[in-house]
Short mmCIF file of C-alpha atoms and ligand atoms in Angstrom, two decimals:
data_model
loop_
_atom_site.label_atom_id
_atom_site.label_comp_id
_atom_site.label_asym_id
_atom_site.label_seq_id
_atom_site.Cartn_x
_atom_site.Cartn_y
_atom_site.Cartn_z
CA MET A 1 -0.04 -0.05 0.03
CA ARG A 2 1.30 3.49 -0.77
CA VAL A 3 0.78 5.71 2.30
CA LEU A 4 1.37 9.46 2.63
CA GLN A 5 1.87 10.51 6.28
CA VAL A 6 1.17 14.21 6.81
CA SER A 7 2.37 15.98 9.99
CA ALA A 8 3.80 19.30 11.08
CA GLU A 9 6.68 17.78 13.03
CA LEU A 10 8.81 14.65 12.80
CA PHE A 11 11.60 13.35 15.11
CA PRO A 12 14.64 13.68 14.59
CA LEU A 13 14.21 16.87 12.52
CA LEU A 14 11.76 18.95 14.53
CA LYS A 15 9.98 18.15 17.75
CA THR A 16 7.89 19.98 20.22
CA GLY A 17 6.10 16.96 21.67
CA GLY A 18 5.02 13.31 21.24
CA LEU A 19 3.52 13.99 17.87
CA ALA A 20 7.03 14.12 16.42
CA ASP A 21 8.03 10.78 17.97
CA ILE A 22 5.06 9.15 16.39
CA ALA A 23 5.34 10.85 13.11
CA GLY A 24 8.98 9.61 12.96
CA ALA A 25 8.35 6.09 14.06
CA LEU A 26 5.13 5.10 12.36
CA PRO A 27 6.56 5.51 8.74
CA LEU A 28 9.46 3.24 9.71
CA ALA A 29 7.10 0.58 11.28
CA LEU A 30 4.89 0.72 8.11
CA MET A 31 7.91 0.42 5.86
CA ALA A 32 9.23 -2.56 8.03
CA ALA A 33 5.75 -4.19 7.30
CA GLY A 34 6.45 -3.83 3.61
CA GLN A 35 4.45 -0.66 2.82
CA ASP A 36 5.54 2.14 0.44
CA VAL A 37 5.50 5.18 2.72
CA ARG A 38 6.31 8.84 2.17
CA VAL A 39 5.88 11.77 4.57
CA LEU A 40 4.85 15.40 3.85
CA LEU A 41 6.09 18.17 5.98
CA PRO A 42 6.06 22.01 5.87
CA GLY A 43 9.48 23.48 4.95
CA PHE A 44 10.22 24.87 8.46
CA PRO A 45 13.96 25.68 8.73
CA ALA A 46 14.87 22.57 10.68
CA ILE A 47 12.96 20.44 8.16
CA ALA A 48 14.38 22.11 5.10
CA ALA A 49 17.87 21.79 6.55
CA GLY A 50 17.37 18.13 7.67
CA VAL A 51 15.88 16.60 4.56
CA ARG A 52 18.73 15.36 2.43
CA ASP A 53 19.25 15.44 -1.33
CA ALA A 54 15.87 17.26 -1.88
CA VAL A 55 14.99 17.74 -5.55
CA ALA A 56 12.23 19.93 -7.04
CA VAL A 57 9.10 17.91 -7.95
CA LYS A 58 6.61 20.50 -9.00
CA GLU A 59 5.39 24.11 -8.59
CA PHE A 60 1.88 24.57 -7.40
CA ALA A 61 -0.33 27.28 -6.04
CA ALA A 62 -2.04 27.71 -2.62
CA PRO A 63 -5.89 28.13 -2.84
CA TRP A 64 -5.22 31.91 -2.17
CA GLY A 65 -2.77 32.05 -5.13
CA GLU A 66 0.49 32.09 -3.37
CA PRO A 67 3.21 30.02 -5.16
CA ALA A 68 4.85 27.03 -3.47
CA ARG A 69 7.15 24.28 -4.51
CA LEU A 70 7.09 20.63 -3.70
CA ARG A 71 10.50 18.95 -3.04
CA LEU A 72 11.38 15.37 -2.49
CA GLY A 73 14.29 14.10 -0.47
CA ARG A 74 14.95 11.71 2.39
CA ILE A 75 15.20 11.70 6.15
CA VAL A 76 18.02 9.84 7.71
CA THR A 77 16.83 8.21 11.02
CA PRO A 78 18.97 6.68 13.86
CA GLY A 79 19.56 3.10 13.15
CA ALA A 80 16.93 2.60 10.54
CA ARG A 81 16.08 3.22 6.85
CA ASP A 82 15.75 6.56 5.20
CA ILE A 83 12.22 7.93 5.02
CA PRO A 84 11.26 9.42 1.70
CA ALA A 85 10.03 13.06 2.32
CA TYR A 86 8.17 15.63 0.54
CA VAL A 87 8.80 19.18 1.77
CA ILE A 88 6.69 22.22 0.97
CA ASP A 89 8.92 24.90 -0.04
CA ALA A 90 7.12 28.23 0.81
CA PRO A 91 9.70 30.42 2.61
CA ALA A 92 7.32 33.43 3.18
CA LEU A 93 5.08 31.07 5.26
CA TYR A 94 7.60 28.66 6.85
CA ASP A 95 11.09 30.26 7.16
CA ARG A 96 10.63 31.95 10.45
CA PRO A 97 12.28 31.68 13.89
CA GLY A 98 10.44 30.33 16.84
CA ASN A 99 8.64 27.06 17.09
CA PRO A 100 6.48 25.76 14.21
CA TYR A 101 3.28 27.35 15.64
CA GLU A 102 4.29 30.50 17.56
CA ASP A 103 6.57 33.39 17.30
CA LEU A 104 9.45 34.08 19.65
CA ALA A 105 7.05 35.77 22.05
CA ARG A 106 5.04 32.50 22.07
CA LYS A 107 2.18 34.18 20.15
CA PRO A 108 0.53 32.06 17.47
CA TYR A 109 1.49 33.32 13.98
CA GLY A 110 -1.39 35.40 12.57
CA ASP A 111 -1.41 33.41 9.32
CA ASN A 112 -1.44 29.96 10.84
CA HIS A 113 -4.67 29.16 8.88
CA ARG A 114 -2.68 29.58 5.67
CA ARG A 115 0.41 27.97 6.88
CA PHE A 116 -1.35 24.68 7.82
CA ALA A 117 -4.07 24.88 5.10
CA LEU A 118 -1.25 24.58 2.73
CA LEU A 119 -0.09 21.34 4.37
CA GLY A 120 -3.46 19.76 3.87
CA TRP A 121 -3.73 21.26 0.44
CA ALA A 122 -0.41 19.86 -0.74
CA ALA A 123 -1.39 16.50 0.60
CA ALA A 124 -4.54 16.52 -1.45
CA GLN A 125 -2.62 17.76 -4.55
CA ILE A 126 -0.23 14.79 -4.13
CA ALA A 127 -3.19 12.46 -3.97
CA GLN A 128 -4.48 14.01 -7.14
CA GLY A 129 -1.24 13.40 -9.02
CA LEU A 130 1.02 16.52 -8.42
CA ASP A 131 3.96 14.04 -8.43
CA SER A 132 3.46 12.06 -11.64
CA ASP A 133 5.83 9.41 -10.27
CA TRP A 134 4.05 8.51 -7.10
CA GLN A 135 0.43 8.76 -5.85
CA PRO A 136 -0.83 7.49 -2.44
CA ASP A 137 -3.60 5.02 -1.84
CA ILE A 138 -3.97 6.45 1.63
CA VAL A 139 -3.40 9.97 2.92
CA HIS A 140 -2.94 9.78 6.73
CA ALA A 141 -3.10 13.24 8.41
CA HIS A 142 -2.05 13.96 12.09
CA ASP A 143 -3.69 16.56 14.28
CA TRP A 144 -5.24 19.78 13.33
CA HIS A 145 -2.32 21.09 11.48
CA ALA A 146 -2.86 18.48 8.70
CA ALA A 147 -6.62 18.14 9.27
CA LEU A 148 -7.73 19.90 6.14
CA ALA A 149 -6.21 17.10 3.94
CA PRO A 150 -9.35 14.91 4.37
CA ALA A 151 -11.64 17.89 3.68
CA TYR A 152 -9.79 18.84 0.43
CA LEU A 153 -9.87 15.23 -0.71
CA ALA A 154 -13.60 14.96 -0.01
CA PHE A 155 -14.25 18.06 -2.26
CA ALA A 156 -11.68 17.24 -4.92
CA PRO A 157 -13.07 17.23 -8.43
CA PRO A 158 -13.59 13.63 -9.72
CA GLY A 159 -10.50 12.88 -11.98
CA GLY A 160 -11.08 9.41 -13.17
CA ARG A 161 -8.31 8.26 -10.67
CA PRO A 162 -8.56 5.48 -8.20
CA ARG A 163 -10.12 6.63 -4.94
CA VAL A 164 -7.58 7.65 -2.19
CA GLY A 165 -8.67 6.88 1.32
CA SER A 166 -8.11 9.30 4.20
CA VAL A 167 -7.35 8.64 7.81
CA PHE A 168 -7.18 11.31 10.52
CA THR A 169 -5.39 10.82 13.84
CA VAL A 170 -6.21 12.85 16.82
CA HIS A 171 -3.13 13.25 19.01
CA ASN A 172 -4.77 15.89 21.25
CA LEU A 173 -8.37 17.05 20.91
CA ALA A 174 -7.64 20.15 23.04
CA TYR A 175 -5.62 21.86 20.20
CA GLN A 176 -8.19 22.35 17.42
CA GLY A 177 -6.95 25.09 15.02
CA LEU A 178 -9.75 27.59 15.46
CA PHE A 179 -9.70 30.73 13.18
CA ALA A 180 -11.97 33.65 12.42
CA PRO A 181 -14.72 32.93 9.87
CA ARG A 182 -13.39 35.75 7.68
CA HIS A 183 -10.49 33.40 6.70
CA PHE A 184 -12.81 30.61 5.28
CA PRO A 185 -12.89 31.96 1.71
CA GLU A 186 -9.03 31.85 1.58
CA LEU A 187 -9.05 28.09 2.12
CA GLY A 188 -10.32 27.12 -1.30
CA LEU A 189 -13.22 24.89 0.03
CA PRO A 190 -16.76 25.30 -1.27
CA PRO A 191 -19.20 27.15 0.88
CA ALA A 192 -20.91 23.87 1.78
CA ALA A 193 -17.91 22.89 3.69
CA PHE A 194 -18.53 25.69 6.26
CA GLY A 195 -21.57 24.13 7.93
CA VAL A 196 -22.30 22.25 11.17
CA ASP A 197 -21.45 19.10 9.22
CA GLY A 198 -18.22 20.67 8.21
CA LEU A 199 -15.57 23.18 9.46
CA GLU A 200 -18.05 25.51 11.30
CA TYR A 201 -17.54 25.42 15.14
CA TYR A 202 -19.58 28.00 17.06
CA GLY A 203 -19.05 30.44 14.27
CA GLN A 204 -15.33 29.75 13.99
CA VAL A 205 -13.40 27.81 11.33
CA SER A 206 -12.20 24.58 12.96
CA PHE A 207 -9.39 22.66 11.13
CA MET A 208 -9.89 19.78 13.61
CA LYS A 209 -13.46 19.45 12.44
CA GLY A 210 -12.24 19.14 8.78
CA GLY A 211 -10.49 15.96 9.81
CA LEU A 212 -13.20 14.64 12.06
CA CYS A 213 -16.03 15.23 9.56
CA PHE A 214 -14.41 14.30 6.25
CA ALA A 215 -11.83 11.57 6.94
CA ASP A 216 -12.89 8.03 5.96
CA ARG A 217 -11.53 6.75 9.17
CA ILE A 218 -10.57 8.48 12.45
CA THR A 219 -8.02 7.17 15.09
CA THR A 220 -6.78 8.49 18.24
CA VAL A 221 -3.72 7.40 20.26
CA SER A 222 -5.24 5.12 22.96
CA PRO A 223 -8.39 3.08 23.38
CA THR A 224 -9.36 4.80 26.61
CA TYR A 225 -9.02 8.28 25.07
CA ALA A 226 -11.13 7.13 22.10
CA ARG A 227 -13.89 6.54 24.60
CA GLU A 228 -13.26 9.58 26.71
CA ILE A 229 -13.45 12.07 23.77
CA GLN A 230 -17.03 10.82 23.15
CA THR A 231 -18.04 12.24 26.54
CA PRO A 232 -19.08 15.86 27.26
CA GLU A 233 -16.34 16.01 29.92
CA GLN A 234 -13.53 15.37 27.54
CA GLY A 235 -14.95 15.93 24.14
CA CYS A 236 -13.94 19.60 23.95
CA GLY A 237 -17.27 20.42 22.44
CA LEU A 238 -16.84 17.71 19.75
CA ASP A 239 -18.11 14.75 21.60
CA GLY A 240 -21.47 14.87 19.85
CA LEU A 241 -19.71 14.70 16.40
CA LEU A 242 -17.43 11.94 17.64
CA ARG A 243 -20.35 9.87 18.90
CA SER A 244 -22.04 10.29 15.61
CA ARG A 245 -18.84 8.92 13.92
CA SER A 246 -17.97 6.28 16.50
CA HIS A 247 -18.35 3.57 13.89
CA VAL A 248 -15.31 4.90 12.10
CA LEU A 249 -13.37 5.85 15.22
CA LYS A 250 -10.71 3.64 16.82
CA GLY A 251 -8.07 3.95 19.50
CA ILE A 252 -4.64 2.61 18.58
CA LEU A 253 -2.09 2.69 21.35
CA ASN A 254 1.24 4.50 20.48
CA ALA A 255 4.39 2.38 20.76
CA VAL A 256 8.06 3.04 21.52
CA ASP A 257 10.74 3.35 18.93
CA ASP A 258 13.27 0.82 20.09
CA GLN A 259 16.05 2.35 17.95
CA VAL A 260 15.73 5.61 20.03
CA TRP A 261 14.52 4.57 23.39
CA ASN A 262 16.23 1.43 24.66
CA PRO A 263 18.47 1.41 27.74
CA ALA A 264 20.48 -1.49 26.44
CA THR A 265 21.68 0.48 23.37
CA ASP A 266 20.96 4.11 24.25
CA ALA A 267 24.18 6.19 23.39
CA LEU A 268 22.71 9.20 25.31
CA ILE A 269 22.87 7.57 28.75
CA PRO A 270 26.35 7.15 30.41
CA TYR A 271 25.85 3.51 31.31
CA ARG A 272 23.77 0.98 29.45
CA TYR A 273 21.63 -1.66 31.12
CA ASP A 274 18.98 -4.22 30.74
CA LEU A 275 17.06 -6.48 32.96
CA ARG A 276 19.88 -8.88 33.43
CA ARG A 277 22.51 -6.19 34.08
CA LEU A 278 20.87 -3.50 36.06
CA GLY A 279 24.15 -2.20 37.64
CA GLY A 280 24.18 0.42 34.82
CA LYS A 281 20.99 1.95 36.01
CA ALA A 282 22.45 2.63 39.50
CA GLN A 283 25.50 4.21 37.79
CA CYS A 284 23.18 6.37 35.63
CA LYS A 285 21.52 7.58 38.78
CA ALA A 286 24.86 8.41 40.59
CA ALA A 287 26.09 10.19 37.46
CA LEU A 288 22.83 12.37 37.15
CA GLN A 289 22.91 13.14 40.89
CA GLU A 290 26.49 14.54 40.43
CA GLU A 291 25.64 16.30 37.15
CA LEU A 292 22.65 18.01 38.63
CA GLY A 293 24.18 18.74 42.05
CA LEU A 294 21.76 16.57 43.94
CA ALA A 295 22.91 14.80 47.09
CA PRO A 296 24.81 11.64 46.17
CA GLN A 297 22.37 9.22 47.85
CA ALA A 298 21.83 5.88 46.10
CA ASP A 299 18.93 5.09 48.44
CA ALA A 300 17.03 8.22 47.84
CA PRO A 301 14.25 7.57 45.47
CA LEU A 302 14.61 9.74 42.47
CA PHE A 303 11.46 11.15 40.81
CA VAL A 304 11.80 12.58 37.29
CA VAL A 305 9.59 14.80 35.18
CA VAL A 306 10.18 15.41 31.42
CA SER A 307 7.28 17.51 30.20
CA ARG A 308 5.72 20.42 28.64
CA LEU A 309 4.74 22.73 31.43
CA THR A 310 1.06 23.20 30.68
CA GLU A 311 -2.08 22.71 32.56
CA GLN A 312 -2.67 19.41 30.83
CA LYS A 313 0.14 17.87 32.64
CA GLY A 314 -1.12 18.31 36.15
CA LEU A 315 2.13 19.52 37.44
CA HIS A 316 0.58 21.70 40.18
CA LEU A 317 0.01 18.35 41.90
CA VAL A 318 3.73 17.73 41.85
CA LEU A 319 4.40 21.26 43.20
CA GLY A 320 1.70 20.80 45.82
CA GLY A 321 3.06 17.41 46.84
CA LEU A 322 6.71 18.41 46.79
CA ASP A 323 7.13 18.93 50.60
CA ALA A 324 5.72 15.47 51.21
CA LEU A 325 8.00 14.02 48.50
CA LEU A 326 11.08 15.52 50.19
CA ALA A 327 9.92 14.80 53.73
CA GLN A 328 9.82 11.08 52.68
CA GLY A 329 13.42 11.21 51.49
CA GLY A 330 12.89 11.66 47.82
CA GLN A 331 14.56 13.76 45.18
CA LEU A 332 13.06 15.48 42.18
CA ALA A 333 14.69 16.24 38.75
CA LEU A 334 12.59 18.10 36.33
CA LEU A 335 13.11 18.95 32.66
CA GLY A 336 10.48 21.15 31.00
CA SER A 337 9.42 24.28 29.46
CA GLY A 338 6.12 26.07 28.98
CA ASP A 339 3.90 28.24 31.01
CA ALA A 340 5.71 30.99 32.88
CA PRO A 341 4.04 30.70 36.36
CA LEU A 342 4.94 26.96 36.36
CA GLU A 343 8.54 27.66 35.35
CA THR A 344 8.88 30.21 38.02
CA ALA A 345 7.37 28.03 40.70
CA PHE A 346 9.63 24.99 39.93
CA ARG A 347 12.64 27.30 39.67
CA GLN A 348 12.06 28.72 43.07
CA ARG A 349 11.61 25.25 44.62
CA ALA A 350 14.97 24.12 43.16
CA ALA A 351 16.65 27.38 44.53
CA ALA A 352 15.36 26.59 47.94
CA ALA A 353 16.59 22.96 48.06
CA PRO A 354 19.26 22.50 45.44
CA GLU A 355 20.55 19.24 46.98
CA SER A 356 17.12 17.56 46.50
CA VAL A 357 15.28 19.50 43.75
CA SER A 358 16.82 20.05 40.29
CA VAL A 359 14.89 22.02 37.64
CA THR A 360 16.13 22.40 34.06
CA LEU A 361 14.05 24.73 32.02
CA GLY A 362 14.32 24.31 28.34
CA TYR A 363 14.33 21.48 25.95
CA SER A 364 17.09 18.82 25.80
CA GLU A 365 16.63 15.48 24.08
CA ASP A 366 19.91 14.29 25.69
CA LEU A 367 19.01 15.21 29.26
CA ALA A 368 15.55 13.60 28.87
CA HIS A 369 17.25 10.26 28.12
CA ARG A 370 19.61 10.65 31.16
CA LEU A 371 16.56 11.36 33.34
CA PHE A 372 14.72 8.23 32.40
CA GLY A 373 17.96 6.24 32.65
CA ALA A 374 18.54 7.58 36.26
CA GLY A 375 15.07 7.81 37.59
CA ASP A 376 13.29 5.48 39.95
CA VAL A 377 9.87 7.00 39.30
CA THR A 378 8.60 9.02 36.29
CA LEU A 379 5.81 11.44 37.32
CA VAL A 380 2.91 11.94 34.79
CA PRO A 381 -0.07 13.19 36.83
CA SER A 382 -1.85 14.58 33.76
CA LEU A 383 -5.30 15.97 33.91
CA PHE A 384 -6.00 14.24 30.55
CA GLU A 385 -3.60 12.39 28.38
CA PRO A 386 -4.41 11.13 24.84
CA CYS A 387 -1.63 8.52 25.08
CA GLY A 388 1.52 9.93 26.77
CA LEU A 389 4.93 8.66 25.85
CA THR A 390 7.03 9.61 28.91
CA GLN A 391 5.40 6.99 31.09
CA MET A 392 6.15 4.44 28.29
CA TYR A 393 9.72 5.55 28.31
CA GLY A 394 9.72 5.31 32.07
CA LEU A 395 8.44 1.70 31.81
CA LYS A 396 11.16 0.74 29.40
CA TYR A 397 13.93 2.43 31.40
CA GLY A 398 12.73 0.98 34.79
CA SER A 399 11.74 4.36 36.04
CA LEU A 400 8.29 3.37 37.31
CA PRO A 401 5.55 5.66 36.09
CA LEU A 402 3.20 7.34 38.60
CA VAL A 403 0.09 8.47 36.71
CA HIS A 404 -3.38 9.83 36.90
CA ARG A 405 -5.57 6.89 35.58
CA VAL A 406 -6.85 8.58 32.35
CA GLY A 407 -6.43 8.17 28.64
CA GLY A 408 -3.26 6.36 27.55
CA LEU A 409 -1.92 6.50 31.05
CA ALA A 410 -4.80 4.13 32.10
CA ASP A 411 -3.96 1.80 29.20
CA THR A 412 -0.29 1.44 29.91
CA VAL A 413 0.32 1.57 33.66
CA VAL A 414 -0.87 -1.05 36.13
CA ASP A 415 -1.02 0.15 39.72
CA ALA A 416 1.08 -1.82 42.26
CA THR A 417 -1.82 -3.38 44.19
CA LEU A 418 -1.07 -6.64 45.98
CA GLU A 419 -3.19 -8.61 43.56
CA ASP A 420 -1.47 -7.12 40.49
CA MET A 421 1.94 -7.58 42.09
CA ALA A 422 1.10 -11.20 42.72
CA SER A 423 -0.06 -11.73 39.15
CA GLY A 424 3.06 -10.05 37.67
CA GLU A 425 1.07 -7.30 36.01
CA ALA A 426 1.95 -4.32 38.28
CA THR A 427 4.10 -1.71 36.48
CA GLY A 428 3.78 1.49 38.46
CA PHE A 429 1.44 3.70 40.41
CA ALA A 430 -1.99 5.03 39.25
CA PHE A 431 -4.45 7.22 41.04
CA ASP A 432 -8.06 8.05 40.15
CA ASP A 433 -9.02 11.23 42.05
CA PHE A 434 -7.28 14.16 40.36
CA ASP A 435 -6.62 16.06 43.60
CA PRO A 436 -3.80 16.48 46.09
CA ALA A 437 -5.14 13.61 48.26
CA GLY A 438 -5.19 11.13 45.36
CA TYR A 439 -1.73 12.14 44.18
CA ALA A 440 -0.32 11.98 47.72
CA ARG A 441 -1.62 8.47 48.32
CA ALA A 442 0.02 7.28 45.09
CA LEU A 443 3.24 8.93 46.14
CA ARG A 444 3.08 7.13 49.55
CA ARG A 445 2.56 3.89 47.58
CA ALA A 446 5.73 4.51 45.62
CA PHE A 447 7.80 5.16 48.82
CA ALA A 448 6.29 2.11 50.57
CA LEU A 449 7.19 -0.15 47.55
CA TYR A 450 10.68 1.42 47.42
CA ARG A 451 11.32 0.32 51.04
CA ARG A 452 10.68 -3.34 49.92
CA PRO A 453 13.57 -3.90 47.52
CA ALA A 454 12.55 -7.36 46.29
CA ASP A 455 8.94 -6.14 45.48
CA TRP A 456 10.43 -3.09 43.81
CA ARG A 457 12.73 -5.16 41.59
CA ALA A 458 9.78 -7.38 40.63
CA VAL A 459 7.46 -4.47 39.62
CA ARG A 460 10.40 -2.86 37.81
CA ALA A 461 11.08 -6.10 35.84
CA ASN A 462 7.27 -6.25 34.90
CA ALA A 463 7.62 -2.65 33.64
CA MET A 464 10.78 -3.12 31.62
CA ARG A 465 9.26 -6.28 30.03
CA ARG A 466 6.09 -4.66 28.97
CA PRO A 467 5.82 -4.92 25.18
CA ALA A 468 5.55 -1.57 23.37
CA ASP A 469 6.64 -2.55 19.86
CA TRP A 470 5.58 -0.61 16.80
CA GLY A 471 4.87 -3.78 14.87
CA THR A 472 1.50 -4.33 16.73
CA ALA A 473 0.48 -0.64 16.24
CA ALA A 474 1.49 -0.71 12.60
CA ALA A 475 -0.72 -3.75 11.94
CA ARG A 476 -3.69 -2.01 13.45
CA TYR A 477 -3.07 1.05 11.26
CA LEU A 478 -2.93 -1.17 8.23
CA ASP A 479 -6.38 -2.52 9.14
CA VAL A 480 -7.67 0.94 9.41
CA TYR A 481 -6.14 1.86 6.00
CA ALA A 482 -7.94 -1.21 4.39
CA GLU A 483 -11.13 -0.03 5.97
CA ALA A 484 -10.61 3.53 4.66
CA LEU A 485 -10.21 2.17 1.09
CA ALA A 486 -13.13 -0.25 1.19
P1 ADP B 1 2.98 15.60 24.67
O1 ADP B 1 3.02 15.24 23.28
O2 ADP B 1 1.58 15.89 25.21
O3 ADP B 1 3.87 16.67 25.11
P2 ADP B 1 4.03 12.99 25.28
O4 ADP B 1 4.30 12.29 26.54
O5 ADP B 1 3.21 12.29 24.26
O6 ADP B 1 3.30 14.37 25.58
O7 ADP B 1 5.38 13.36 24.53
C1 ADP B 1 6.25 14.30 25.01
C2 ADP B 1 7.56 14.03 24.24
O8 ADP B 1 8.40 15.23 24.32
C3 ADP B 1 8.47 12.98 24.81
O9 ADP B 1 9.38 12.46 23.74
C4 ADP B 1 9.33 13.58 25.88
O10 ADP B 1 10.50 13.08 26.16
C5 ADP B 1 9.54 14.99 25.12
N1 ADP B 1 9.80 16.28 25.92
C6 ADP B 1 8.80 16.91 26.62
N2 ADP B 1 9.40 18.05 27.17
C7 ADP B 1 10.68 17.98 26.92
C8 ADP B 1 11.79 18.73 27.25
N3 ADP B 1 11.72 19.80 27.98
N4 ADP B 1 13.03 18.37 26.85
C9 ADP B 1 13.18 17.24 25.98
N5 ADP B 1 12.10 16.42 25.74
C10 ADP B 1 10.94 16.76 26.07
C1 GLC B 2 -0.16 14.43 22.06
C2 GLC B 2 -0.72 13.95 23.41
C3 GLC B 2 0.14 12.79 24.06
C4 GLC B 2 0.43 11.79 22.88
C5 GLC B 2 1.14 12.46 21.77
C6 GLC B 2 1.52 11.49 20.68
O1 GLC B 2 0.87 15.38 22.06
O2 GLC B 2 -0.71 15.09 24.22
O3 GLC B 2 -0.70 12.26 24.95
O4 GLC B 2 1.26 10.81 23.49
O5 GLC B 2 0.23 13.41 21.14
O6 GLC B 2 0.43 10.74 20.15
#
């Protein structure tokens, strides 16, 4: 099957969150399953610079007339095959400092509707033969940035070509791509597309709805989140639409790219380890304590956080519970960036207790690996979490996840109750009540288990053994592609 994956970010070229990890790993998994996969990305500076040997394919015009160029090159990935990659060359739209979505002052760019409409538009053009050498059977669009691709395909003029199926994956329903209605005419869609059964969302233009209404199949990144987004509590105003399309909606759990995240082979951690040779993990912890200026205590449980600092991630619980964590003898090492008040609060806590609390504000792929390698517990107390990857990295690196039991966190972490420890299923700590008391109890459970080394080792072994391979996820996506084509 020929599959075009469409996303705004892709690891290792450009990453602001988990979307990039998935956009980088899924093509490789599909290629390993024998499929003919290409990706389509906007020509942001990091992408334009990272795609090798790019050659011009074709000039084309955006719906509002602006010229753009499609280029084709390849992405070199750690330890795996090259991914063929189309890049949209439109410097006036993409060649800007800042992250892909916001300027340096963290304000969304005023022309984001054009910048991301062009991504979906280019995908639909490729499906309609823009590259005479290659046309996809399936266009697979990720998140609101690519969500107009299914809409453009649904309204494309019939061209005597084989039908192209569309799949839309929701990585986070909370980010919808909403724009003022005056921008709708620029998008090149017929007026009929701007209705309740289309892009219209309380008078605004919703890119997310373009994907949800017009894709042949919808997926999201965990089975629990697929159910949650059909409820008013977690549906972000779209639960009714999602319920009406539940027959084409499926949750497919993300997996972990073993070439990037594997403590036995990871070149970014100072000592490598696996289940049979766990000495390296203790050495990683000692090295990190020294690096971060934490007290060199092997027996102080080390809690790690690697996260965007936003309301979604529930980190006010970590702040509120920090005194209890320290009073029980723990240490905290956090790596994150995001909302200024959270950054300030964590920075102050580190300044007040530098031997037990380390806070690194910013983005560092390398330090993230060292934290999972060193950690005893990975904290992910998110308010909601479509899938979550850091708890899965925590599992694989034996840094037991402590999570709020929602979304993908509920699907990947089994609480260390006596019965689940007895059956060998326990892999971490999970709490139901999203409040300080619920979090504090889970924290006490982690400390209690830590004081029973044999039990701790058993749970850690369960965690490190938990399968998270992309082969299974890729097979599920292939089923969905077949359904989209049928
Ligand atoms: P989300 O996509 O909602 O941010 P995920 O858990 O799915 O959450 O993915 C987050 C990804 O981003 C993980 O790969 C994590 O390691 C990485 N990450 C988050 N914050 C940072 C940071 N400050 N530095 C390095 N990596 C980070
Ligand atoms: C989103 C979600 C996160 C998920 C990631 C990759 O960023 O917030 O839960 O793991 O996408 O699918």
